[in-house]
Amino acid sequence: MKINSVTLNDFRNISDMILLPHDEVNVIFGQNAQGKTNILEAIWLFTGCKSFRGSKDSEFIKFNSEFSKISLDFTDKVRNKKAEIIISDKKKAFLNGVEKKGTTELIGEFYSVIFSPSHLALIKDGPNVRRKFLDTAICQLKPKYAKTLSDYKKVILQRNSILKDIQYHSELLDLLDTWDEQLIKYSTLIIKDRIKYINLLTEKSEEIYSGISDNREKLSLKYFLRF
């Protein structure tokens, strides 16, 4: 995977910019608040995932601008591709000139890995942060996982709504078993993929950390289920 060019128009504090990365290592440097992280954020959006900074879409649009546009020309294992994202009142995504139903359809086309100071929360904060990290990583490797997550969240919302209203409408009790079955179905798929990913991650991370610690320490990762 190679980035050939990145073009930003009215993205955050960047009016117009074209970045032509070097084939090897690239270092982006400058004063604070000049837009270094904004460039990385724009590139990350082409993974089909939400901003790693937790930003809202409206925050991507430069002040006093009607919309923001970002373009990415990249090469995967097969050929050159061009992706575009236009952000206004809603986001539009294009791949090789063809409009997609949404940015999530870019998942699996372009891969990116980000590490920022906020990732220290993986250790400091609760399990929800770690689950989110796993889900984001798995979505890039397995695009169908994003659909499974979406379906799971819809089932949770419907089931919670029934539980909330069941005290006023006892007939809703008959629907609960159906939603429980759906919940078990999607939960099982998610858990299986998370465990599979952890096993893959463990194999690589143990080797890397062993080199960092000069074999004095061993890193192990486990996925625990609590009911």
XYZ file of N, CA and C in Angstrom:
681
model
N 0.852 -1.190 0.000
C 0.000 0.000 0.000
C 0.889 1.241 0.000
N 0.678 2.111 -0.983
C 1.501 3.314 -1.114
C 0.619 4.518 -1.427
N 0.856 5.611 -0.710
C 0.135 6.865 -0.974
C 0.917 7.658 -2.013
N 0.272 7.982 -3.124
C 0.913 8.763 -4.178
C 0.706 10.263 -3.980
N -0.497 10.647 -3.548
C -0.764 12.067 -3.295
C -1.983 12.225 -2.400
N -1.981 13.317 -1.663
C -3.119 13.679 -0.809
C -3.468 15.133 -1.103
N -4.738 15.394 -1.383
C -5.188 16.758 -1.669
C -6.267 17.160 -0.677
N -6.092 18.308 -0.036
C -7.071 18.812 0.927
C -7.584 20.167 0.473
N -8.893 20.341 0.521
C -9.529 21.619 0.206
C -10.486 21.992 1.328
N -10.184 23.096 1.998
C -11.028 23.604 3.086
C -11.285 22.535 4.148
N -10.241 21.810 4.474
C -10.331 20.793 5.525
C -9.733 21.358 6.811
N -10.581 21.547 7.814
C -10.169 22.167 9.084
C -9.502 23.513 8.813
N -8.218 23.678 9.190
C -7.576 24.993 8.991
C -6.757 25.052 7.704
N -6.891 24.028 6.857
C -6.120 23.954 5.616
C -7.004 24.337 4.430
N -6.646 25.413 3.749
C -7.437 25.882 2.596
C -7.201 24.989 1.383
N -5.962 24.933 0.938
C -5.600 24.109 -0.216
C -4.220 23.512 0.018
N -4.102 22.212 -0.207
C -2.821 21.560 0.005
C -2.718 20.298 -0.837
N -1.555 20.099 -1.428
C -1.261 18.857 -2.135
C 0.011 18.282 -1.526
N -0.077 17.058 -1.033
C 1.067 16.383 -0.436
C 1.497 15.239 -1.345
N 2.784 15.240 -1.710
C 3.356 14.171 -2.531
C 4.396 13.444 -1.686
N 3.994 12.391 -0.991
C 4.905 11.711 -0.064
C 6.093 11.043 -0.760
N 7.179 10.952 -0.036
C 8.344 10.209 -0.505
C 8.045 8.723 -0.425
N 8.741 7.931 -1.225
C 8.496 6.494 -1.238
C 8.855 5.816 0.077
N 9.743 6.448 0.848
C 10.181 5.827 2.096
C 9.611 6.587 3.296
N 10.454 7.050 4.222
C 9.963 7.689 5.446
C 9.620 9.158 5.183
N 8.488 9.593 5.735
C 8.067 10.996 5.635
C 7.905 11.568 7.033
N 8.428 12.760 7.247
C 8.310 13.448 8.539
C 7.572 14.758 8.301
N 6.471 14.940 9.009
C 5.704 16.187 8.930
C 5.996 16.984 10.193
N 6.554 18.174 10.046
C 6.913 18.965 11.218
C 6.477 20.416 11.018
N 6.362 21.134 12.127
C 5.946 22.532 12.084
C 5.521 23.002 13.456
N 5.108 24.245 13.535
C 4.667 24.828 14.794
C 3.336 24.214 15.224
N 3.003 24.396 16.489
C 1.727 23.910 17.002
C 0.557 24.568 16.285
N -0.526 23.812 16.133
C -1.779 24.306 15.559
C -1.647 24.733 14.097
N -0.707 24.160 13.385
C -0.543 24.486 11.973
C -1.230 23.471 11.055
N -1.662 22.326 11.612
C -2.419 21.370 10.809
C -1.740 20.040 10.561
N -0.693 19.734 11.312
C 0.025 18.460 11.104
C -0.901 17.267 11.354
N -1.582 17.281 12.487
C -2.478 16.169 12.824
C -3.687 16.141 11.890
N -4.076 17.310 11.383
C -5.205 17.370 10.454
C -4.917 16.578 9.184
N -3.674 16.621 8.724
C -3.283 15.862 7.534
C -3.434 14.362 7.800
N -2.942 13.922 8.952
C -3.045 12.508 9.314
C -4.504 12.091 9.472
N -5.292 12.975 10.048
C -6.712 12.680 10.240
C -7.416 12.507 8.896
N -7.093 13.376 7.933
C -7.701 13.298 6.604
C -7.364 11.964 5.937
N -6.111 11.549 6.044
C -5.689 10.269 5.466
C -6.426 9.117 6.139
N -6.551 9.195 7.463
C -7.221 8.130 8.219
C -8.675 7.952 7.786
N -9.362 9.031 7.422
C -10.774 8.946 7.054
C -11.008 8.021 5.863
N -9.974 7.820 5.037
C -10.133 6.944 3.877
C -10.137 5.464 4.259
N -9.891 5.146 5.502
C -10.043 3.766 5.956
C -11.521 3.410 6.072
N -12.389 4.438 6.011
C -13.824 4.216 6.162
C -14.296 4.324 7.590
N -13.338 4.560 8.505
C -13.673 4.688 9.925
C -13.859 6.159 10.301
N -14.423 6.383 11.473
C -14.598 7.742 11.956
C -13.253 8.313 12.409
N -13.239 9.616 12.632
C -12.016 10.283 13.066
C -11.452 9.650 14.325
N -10.133 9.467 14.360
C -9.505 8.905 15.566
C -9.489 9.930 16.697
N -9.901 11.171 16.387
C -9.976 12.209 17.419
C -11.397 12.354 17.960
N -12.314 11.556 17.445
C -13.699 11.637 17.901
C -14.425 12.881 17.424
N -13.989 13.437 16.299
C -14.557 14.690 15.800
C -15.882 14.477 15.078
N -16.704 15.505 15.076
C -17.945 15.505 14.318
C -17.643 15.931 12.881
N -18.503 15.514 11.946
C -18.279 15.856 10.537
C -18.219 17.362 10.309
N -19.048 18.106 11.026
C -19.093 19.558 10.843
C -17.766 20.225 11.203
N -16.971 19.577 12.052
C -15.696 20.146 12.468
C -14.620 20.029 11.390
N -14.882 19.203 10.360
C -13.906 19.048 9.282
C -13.929 20.236 8.313
N -15.040 20.935 8.261
C -15.211 22.004 7.276
C -14.579 23.300 7.785
N -13.716 23.879 6.956
C -13.023 25.115 7.316
C -14.031 26.231 7.582
N -13.722 27.073 8.550
C -14.619 28.171 8.932
C -14.935 29.044 7.717
N -16.222 29.365 7.546
C -16.729 30.181 6.443
C -16.717 29.456 5.099
N -16.537 28.139 5.100
C -16.606 27.353 3.874
C -17.873 26.500 3.885
N -18.399 26.211 2.699
C -19.633 25.437 2.598
C -19.389 23.937 2.666
N -18.214 23.515 2.216
C -17.916 22.085 2.241
C -16.407 21.864 2.270
N -16.035 20.646 2.559
C -14.639 20.245 2.581
C -14.470 19.063 1.636
N -13.320 19.017 0.959
C -13.064 17.921 0.028
C -11.652 17.390 0.232
N -11.536 16.088 0.349
C -10.219 15.458 0.477
C -10.104 14.343 -0.565
N -8.928 14.242 -1.163
C -8.698 13.242 -2.204
C -7.434 12.459 -1.887
N -7.464 11.189 -2.221
C -6.313 10.324 -1.962
C -6.045 9.467 -3.189
N -4.833 9.592 -3.718
C -4.388 8.737 -4.814
C -3.423 7.720 -4.221
N -3.737 6.446 -4.346
C -2.903 5.429 -3.717
C -2.792 4.183 -4.592
N -1.827 3.364 -4.270
C -1.598 2.117 -4.993
C -1.694 0.954 -4.017
N -2.562 -0.005 -4.327
C -2.632 -1.200 -3.492
C -1.808 -2.297 -4.160
N -2.048 -3.533 -3.837
C -1.250 -4.630 -4.384
C -1.521 -4.862 -5.868
N -2.645 -4.302 -6.358
C -3.065 -4.586 -7.733
C -2.883 -3.393 -8.670
N -3.404 -2.207 -8.259
C -3.402 -1.073 -9.188
C -3.540 0.244 -8.443
N -3.471 1.340 -9.220
C -3.690 2.671 -8.666
C -5.183 2.907 -8.459
N -5.503 3.602 -7.381
C -6.896 3.942 -7.101
C -6.981 5.387 -6.619
N -8.148 5.974 -6.814
C -8.368 7.336 -6.325
C -9.667 7.379 -5.532
N -9.573 7.860 -4.317
C -10.750 7.987 -3.460
C -10.972 9.451 -3.108
N -12.215 9.835 -2.984
C -12.564 11.212 -2.622
C -13.661 11.204 -1.562
N -13.585 12.149 -0.672
C -14.635 12.342 0.336
C -15.020 13.813 0.327
N -16.298 14.079 0.149
C -16.818 15.453 0.189
C -17.714 15.567 1.418
N -17.429 16.560 2.245
C -18.150 16.726 3.505
C -18.902 18.047 3.490
N -20.218 17.990 3.570
C -21.046 19.200 3.697
C -22.070 18.917 4.793
N -23.357 18.940 4.444
C -24.358 18.560 5.437
C -24.345 17.047 5.652
N -23.749 16.333 4.699
C -23.516 14.892 4.843
C -22.240 14.533 4.087
N -21.745 13.336 4.317
C -20.511 12.907 3.657
C -20.836 12.079 2.414
N -20.087 12.360 1.353
C -20.177 11.573 0.131
C -18.812 10.964 -0.144
N -18.809 9.717 -0.577
C -17.555 9.029 -0.846
C -17.539 8.515 -2.280
N -16.378 8.612 -2.910
C -16.207 8.148 -4.279
C -14.949 7.293 -4.364
N -15.005 6.243 -5.177
C -13.837 5.411 -5.432
C -13.716 5.232 -6.937
N -12.607 5.720 -7.485
C -12.374 5.689 -8.936
C -13.536 6.315 -9.706
N -14.068 7.415 -9.151
C -15.126 8.161 -9.815
C -16.527 7.640 -9.574
N -16.654 6.522 -8.896
C -17.974 5.925 -8.649
C -18.417 6.274 -7.229
N -19.603 6.872 -7.092
C -20.094 7.241 -5.765
C -20.512 6.007 -4.984
N -20.127 5.975 -3.717
C -20.477 4.898 -2.814
C -21.685 5.302 -1.964
N -22.290 4.305 -1.320
C -23.434 4.603 -0.465
C -23.029 5.401 0.770
N -21.768 5.254 1.171
C -21.256 5.971 2.345
C -19.774 5.708 2.486
N -19.141 6.407 3.418
C -17.704 6.248 3.608
C -17.340 4.855 4.125
N -18.289 4.179 4.766
C -17.992 2.826 5.271
C -17.708 1.855 4.131
N -18.146 2.183 2.913
C -17.877 1.310 1.770
C -16.427 1.426 1.295
N -15.673 2.362 1.888
C -14.245 2.458 1.592
C -13.436 1.475 2.442
N -14.090 0.907 3.451
C -13.411 -0.054 4.319
C -12.895 -1.231 3.494
N -11.630 -1.558 3.677
C -11.034 -2.654 2.937
C -10.319 -2.221 1.671
N -10.504 -0.943 1.273
C -9.829 -0.428 0.078
C -8.472 0.184 0.425
N -8.447 0.930 1.519
C -7.219 1.602 1.944
C -6.966 1.279 3.413
N -5.727 0.917 3.734
C -5.383 0.529 5.101
C -4.441 1.557 5.724
N -4.666 1.839 6.987
C -3.829 2.800 7.695
C -3.756 2.411 9.169
N -2.631 2.712 9.797
C -2.448 2.464 11.230
C -2.065 3.789 11.879
N -2.738 4.142 12.945
C -2.477 5.410 13.636
C -2.100 5.131 15.093
N -1.133 5.887 15.576
C -0.830 5.851 17.006
C -0.698 7.281 17.480
N -1.441 7.630 18.508
C -1.410 8.985 19.049
C -1.387 8.903 20.578
N -1.062 10.004 21.251
C -1.052 9.995 22.723
C -2.356 9.499 23.338
N -3.465 9.703 22.625
C -4.763 9.276 23.163
C -4.853 7.755 23.289
N -3.994 7.028 22.558
C -4.030 5.574 22.625
C -3.499 5.036 23.955
N -2.918 5.891 24.762
C -2.523 5.469 26.104
C -3.745 5.089 26.928
N -4.914 5.560 26.466
C -6.173 5.207 27.131
C -6.460 3.714 27.036
N -5.826 3.021 26.098
C -5.996 1.571 25.989
C -5.591 0.871 27.278
N -4.612 1.464 27.969
C -4.139 0.899 29.232
C -4.831 1.553 30.421
N -4.978 2.870 30.349
C -5.479 3.631 31.496
C -6.985 3.511 31.691
N -7.729 3.507 30.587
C -9.185 3.558 30.685
C -9.816 2.166 30.710
N -11.133 2.151 30.631
C -11.880 0.908 30.786
C -11.924 0.041 29.543
N -12.588 -1.108 29.637
C -12.651 -2.084 28.536
C -13.344 -1.570 27.286
N -14.216 -0.582 27.422
C -14.918 -0.049 26.259
C -13.939 0.541 25.246
N -12.880 1.182 25.742
C -11.862 1.769 24.864
C -11.115 0.668 24.120
N -10.816 -0.412 24.803
C -10.091 -1.519 24.172
C -10.970 -2.235 23.147
N -12.256 -2.364 23.447
C -13.167 -2.988 22.472
C -13.263 -2.136 21.205
N -13.321 -0.832 21.396
C -13.397 0.069 20.246
C -12.141 -0.029 19.383
N -10.977 -0.144 20.040
C -9.718 -0.300 19.326
C -9.732 -1.576 18.484
N -10.178 -2.682 19.100
C -10.254 -3.952 18.388
C -11.202 -3.865 17.196
N -12.371 -3.267 17.427
C -13.372 -3.183 16.364
C -12.860 -2.368 15.177
N -12.175 -1.257 15.461
C -11.638 -0.424 14.391
C -10.596 -1.175 13.576
N -9.734 -1.906 14.256
C -8.688 -2.669 13.577
C -9.282 -3.797 12.740
N -10.242 -4.504 13.288
C -10.842 -5.649 12.585
C -11.604 -5.188 11.348
N -12.245 -4.021 11.433
C -13.003 -3.498 10.288
C -12.117 -3.321 9.061
N -10.859 -2.930 9.267
C -9.959 -2.742 8.132
C -9.568 -4.073 7.509
N -9.453 -5.107 8.327
C -9.068 -6.424 7.823
C -10.259 -7.202 7.267
N -11.427 -6.924 7.833
C -12.620 -7.669 7.436
C -13.793 -6.688 7.310
N -13.987 -6.124 6.105
C -15.046 -5.119 5.904
C -16.431 -5.556 6.360
N -16.750 -6.854 6.254
C -18.075 -7.334 6.657
C -18.299 -7.183 8.162
N -17.215 -7.065 8.907
C -17.319 -6.915 10.357
C -18.038 -5.618 10.718
N -17.831 -4.582 9.907
C -18.494 -3.291 10.159
C -20.009 -3.440 10.075
N -20.479 -4.261 9.122
C -21.918 -4.501 8.982
C -22.440 -5.285 10.182
N -21.649 -6.254 10.650
C -22.051 -7.036 11.821
C -22.183 -6.130 13.045
N -21.211 -5.229 13.233
C -21.273 -4.284 14.350
C -22.504 -3.395 14.269
N -22.786 -2.922 13.056
C -23.949 -2.048 12.861
C -25.247 -2.785 13.193
N -25.354 -4.018 12.728
C -26.556 -4.820 13.015
C -26.680 -5.097 14.510
N -25.560 -5.364 15.154
C -25.548 -5.626 16.600
C -26.070 -4.409 17.382
N -25.599 -3.221 16.993
C -26.017 -1.998 17.685
C -27.509 -1.729 17.487
N -28.018 -2.052 16.293
C -29.449 -1.871 16.028
C -30.276 -2.806 16.903
N -29.817 -4.036 17.056
C -30.526 -5.014 17.899
C -30.543 -4.551 19.349
N -29.396 -4.037 19.819
C -29.310 -3.533 21.197
C -30.322 -2.411 21.421
N -30.413 -1.492 20.470
C -31.350 -0.370 20.595
C -32.792 -0.856 20.638
N -33.133 -1.785 19.749
C -34.498 -2.311 19.708
C -34.834 -3.077 20.985
N -33.894 -3.893 21.432
C -34.120 -4.688 22.636
C -34.273 -3.787 23.867
N -33.426 -2.779 23.968
C -33.515 -1.848 25.099
C -34.829 -1.077 25.082
N -35.291 -0.755 23.885
C -36.562 -0.033 23.755
C -37.721 -0.896 24.249
N -37.665 -2.176 23.915
C -38.712 -3.097 24.371
C -38.679 -3.234 25.891
N -37.493 -3.391 26.446
C -37.362 -3.534 27.902
C -37.883 -2.293 28.626
N -37.707 -1.143 27.986
C -38.160 0.114 28.593
C -39.682 0.221 28.576
N -40.291 -0.260 27.482
C -41.737 -0.088 27.306
C -42.562 -1.284 27.768
N -41.904 -2.371 28.119
C -42.623 -3.604 28.407
C -43.519 -3.483 29.648
N -43.149 -2.585 30.560
C -43.971 -2.407 31.757
C -45.311 -1.748 31.437
N -45.361 -1.057 30.287
C -46.609 -0.397 29.871
C -47.354 -1.222 28.819
N -46.613 -2.071 28.104
C -47.227 -2.882 27.041
C -46.737 -4.322 27.198
N -47.454 -5.108 27.957
C -47.031 -6.474 28.267
C -46.943 -7.356 27.021
N -47.677 -6.981 25.951
C -47.642 -7.788 24.733
C -46.259 -7.780 24.071
N -45.433 -6.799 24.431
C -44.082 -6.722 23.861
C -43.188 -7.855 24.350
N -43.611 -8.510 25.429
C -42.821 -9.609 25.981
C -42.632 -10.726 24.963
N -43.626 -10.903 24.086
C -43.547 -11.952 23.065
C -42.431 -11.676 22.063
N -42.030 -10.413 21.916
C -40.991 -10.052 20.942
C -39.587 -10.195 21.508
N -39.498 -10.283 22.817
C -38.184 -10.266 23.457
C -37.314 -11.450 23.047
N -37.919 -12.640 22.935
C -37.150 -13.830 22.547
C -36.518 -13.665 21.162
N -37.275 -13.046 20.261
C -36.768 -12.838 18.893
C -35.534 -11.959 18.896
N -35.588 -10.868 19.666
C -34.441 -9.959 19.731
C -33.283 -10.569 20.502
N -33.585 -11.426 21.479
C -32.525 -12.138 22.205
C -31.759 -13.072 21.272
N -32.491 -13.732 20.380
C -31.849 -14.628 19.405
C -30.913 -13.841 18.480
N -31.388 -12.683 18.044
C -30.554 -11.840 17.181
C -29.320 -11.333 17.928
N -29.520 -11.000 19.193
C -28.414 -10.512 20.019
C -27.345 -11.593 20.182
N -27.776 -12.819 20.432
C -26.842 -13.940 20.576
C -26.100 -14.186 19.261
N -26.816 -14.102 18.159
C -26.229 -14.338 16.837
C -25.079 -13.368 16.555
N -25.355 -12.062 16.696
C -24.340 -11.063 16.366
C -23.231 -11.001 17.418
N -23.590 -11.218 18.666
C -22.573 -11.234 19.733
C -21.557 -12.347 19.488
N -22.062 -13.504 19.069
C -21.184 -14.653 18.809
C -20.210 -14.349 17.673
N -20.722 -13.740 16.602
C -19.869 -13.396 15.461
C -18.781 -12.401 15.865
N -19.174 -11.400 16.657
C -18.233 -10.367 17.096
C -17.155 -10.958 18.000
N -17.566 -11.765 18.948
C -16.615 -12.381 19.888
C -15.615 -13.266 19.154
N -16.093 -14.062 18.197
C -15.212 -14.939 17.432
C -14.149 -14.131 16.687
N -14.566 -13.033 16.046
C -13.618 -12.217 15.287
C -12.637 -11.505 16.212
N -13.106 -11.063 17.368
C -12.200 -10.409 18.316
C -11.144 -11.379 18.830
N -11.553 -12.595 19.162
C -10.607 -13.595 19.653
C -9.604 -13.957 18.560
N -10.079 -14.101 17.340
C -9.196 -14.429 16.222
C -8.164 -13.322 16.010
N -8.614 -12.072 16.102
C -7.697 -10.947 15.909
C -6.671 -10.874 17.042
N -7.132 -11.089 18.277
C -6.216 -11.072 19.426
C -5.130 -12.137 19.266
N -5.520 -13.309 18.774
C -4.540 -14.378 18.564
C -3.488 -13.969 17.524
N -3.936 -13.306 16.448
C -3.003 -12.831 15.433
C -2.102 -11.729 15.984
N -2.709 -10.825 16.751
C -1.962 -9.711 17.324
C -0.936 -10.202 18.341
N -1.314 -11.211 19.112
C -0.414 -11.751 20.125
C 0.859 -12.307 19.503
N 0.687 -13.042 18.410
C 1.835 -13.647 17.726
C 2.851 -12.593 17.298
N 2.360 -11.500 16.727
C 3.251 -10.442 16.250
C 3.805 -9.601 17.388
N 2.941 -9.245 18.336
C 3.357 -8.350 19.417
C 4.368 -9.004 20.352
N 4.229 -10.299 20.584
C 5.184 -11.000 21.437
C 6.586 -10.951 20.827
N 6.646 -11.145 19.517
C 7.929 -11.116 18.815
C 8.556 -9.723 18.868
N 7.735 -8.690 18.620
C 8.236 -7.311 18.613
C 8.681 -6.876 20.000
N 7.850 -7.173 21.004
C 8.181 -6.747 22.364
C 9.396 -7.494 22.907
N 9.572 -8.720 22.477
C 10.741 -9.485 22.893
C 12.019 -8.803 22.427
N 11.965 -8.208 21.213
C 13.112 -7.469 20.706
C 13.342 -6.184 21.464
N 12.243 -5.503 21.826
C 12.348 -4.241 22.568
C 12.952 -4.468 23.953
N 12.525 -5.542 24.612
C 12.978 -5.809 25.984
C 14.241 -6.676 26.033
N 14.773 -6.978 24.849
C 15.964 -7.825 24.766
C 15.718 -9.168 25.463
N 14.499 -9.689 25.257
C 14.089 -11.003 25.789
C 14.020 -11.063 27.319
N 14.048 -9.917 27.976
C 13.975 -9.916 29.446
C 12.527 -9.975 29.942
N 11.596 -9.583 29.101
C 10.192 -9.595 29.477
C 9.369 -10.231 28.362
N 8.196 -10.724 28.738
C 7.312 -11.341 27.768
C 5.945 -10.664 27.806
N 5.432 -10.338 26.635
C 4.118 -9.710 26.518
C 3.086 -10.757 26.125
N 1.961 -10.743 26.797
C 0.873 -11.657 26.434
C -0.447 -10.894 26.396
N -1.294 -11.257 25.478
C -2.599 -10.615 25.314
C -3.685 -11.668 25.409
N -4.758 -11.358 26.126
C -5.879 -12.287 26.258
C -7.185 -11.517 26.178
N -8.192 -12.169 25.625
C -9.520 -11.573 25.537
C -10.424 -12.288 26.535
N -10.875 -11.549 27.542
C -11.697 -12.144 28.589
C -13.176 -11.811 28.370
N -14.020 -12.803 28.571
C -15.465 -12.596 28.508
C -16.021 -12.586 29.916
N -16.772 -11.543 30.215
C -17.383 -11.460 31.539
C -18.892 -11.329 31.384
N -19.599 -12.165 32.124
C -21.071 -12.176 32.021
C -21.681 -11.756 33.356
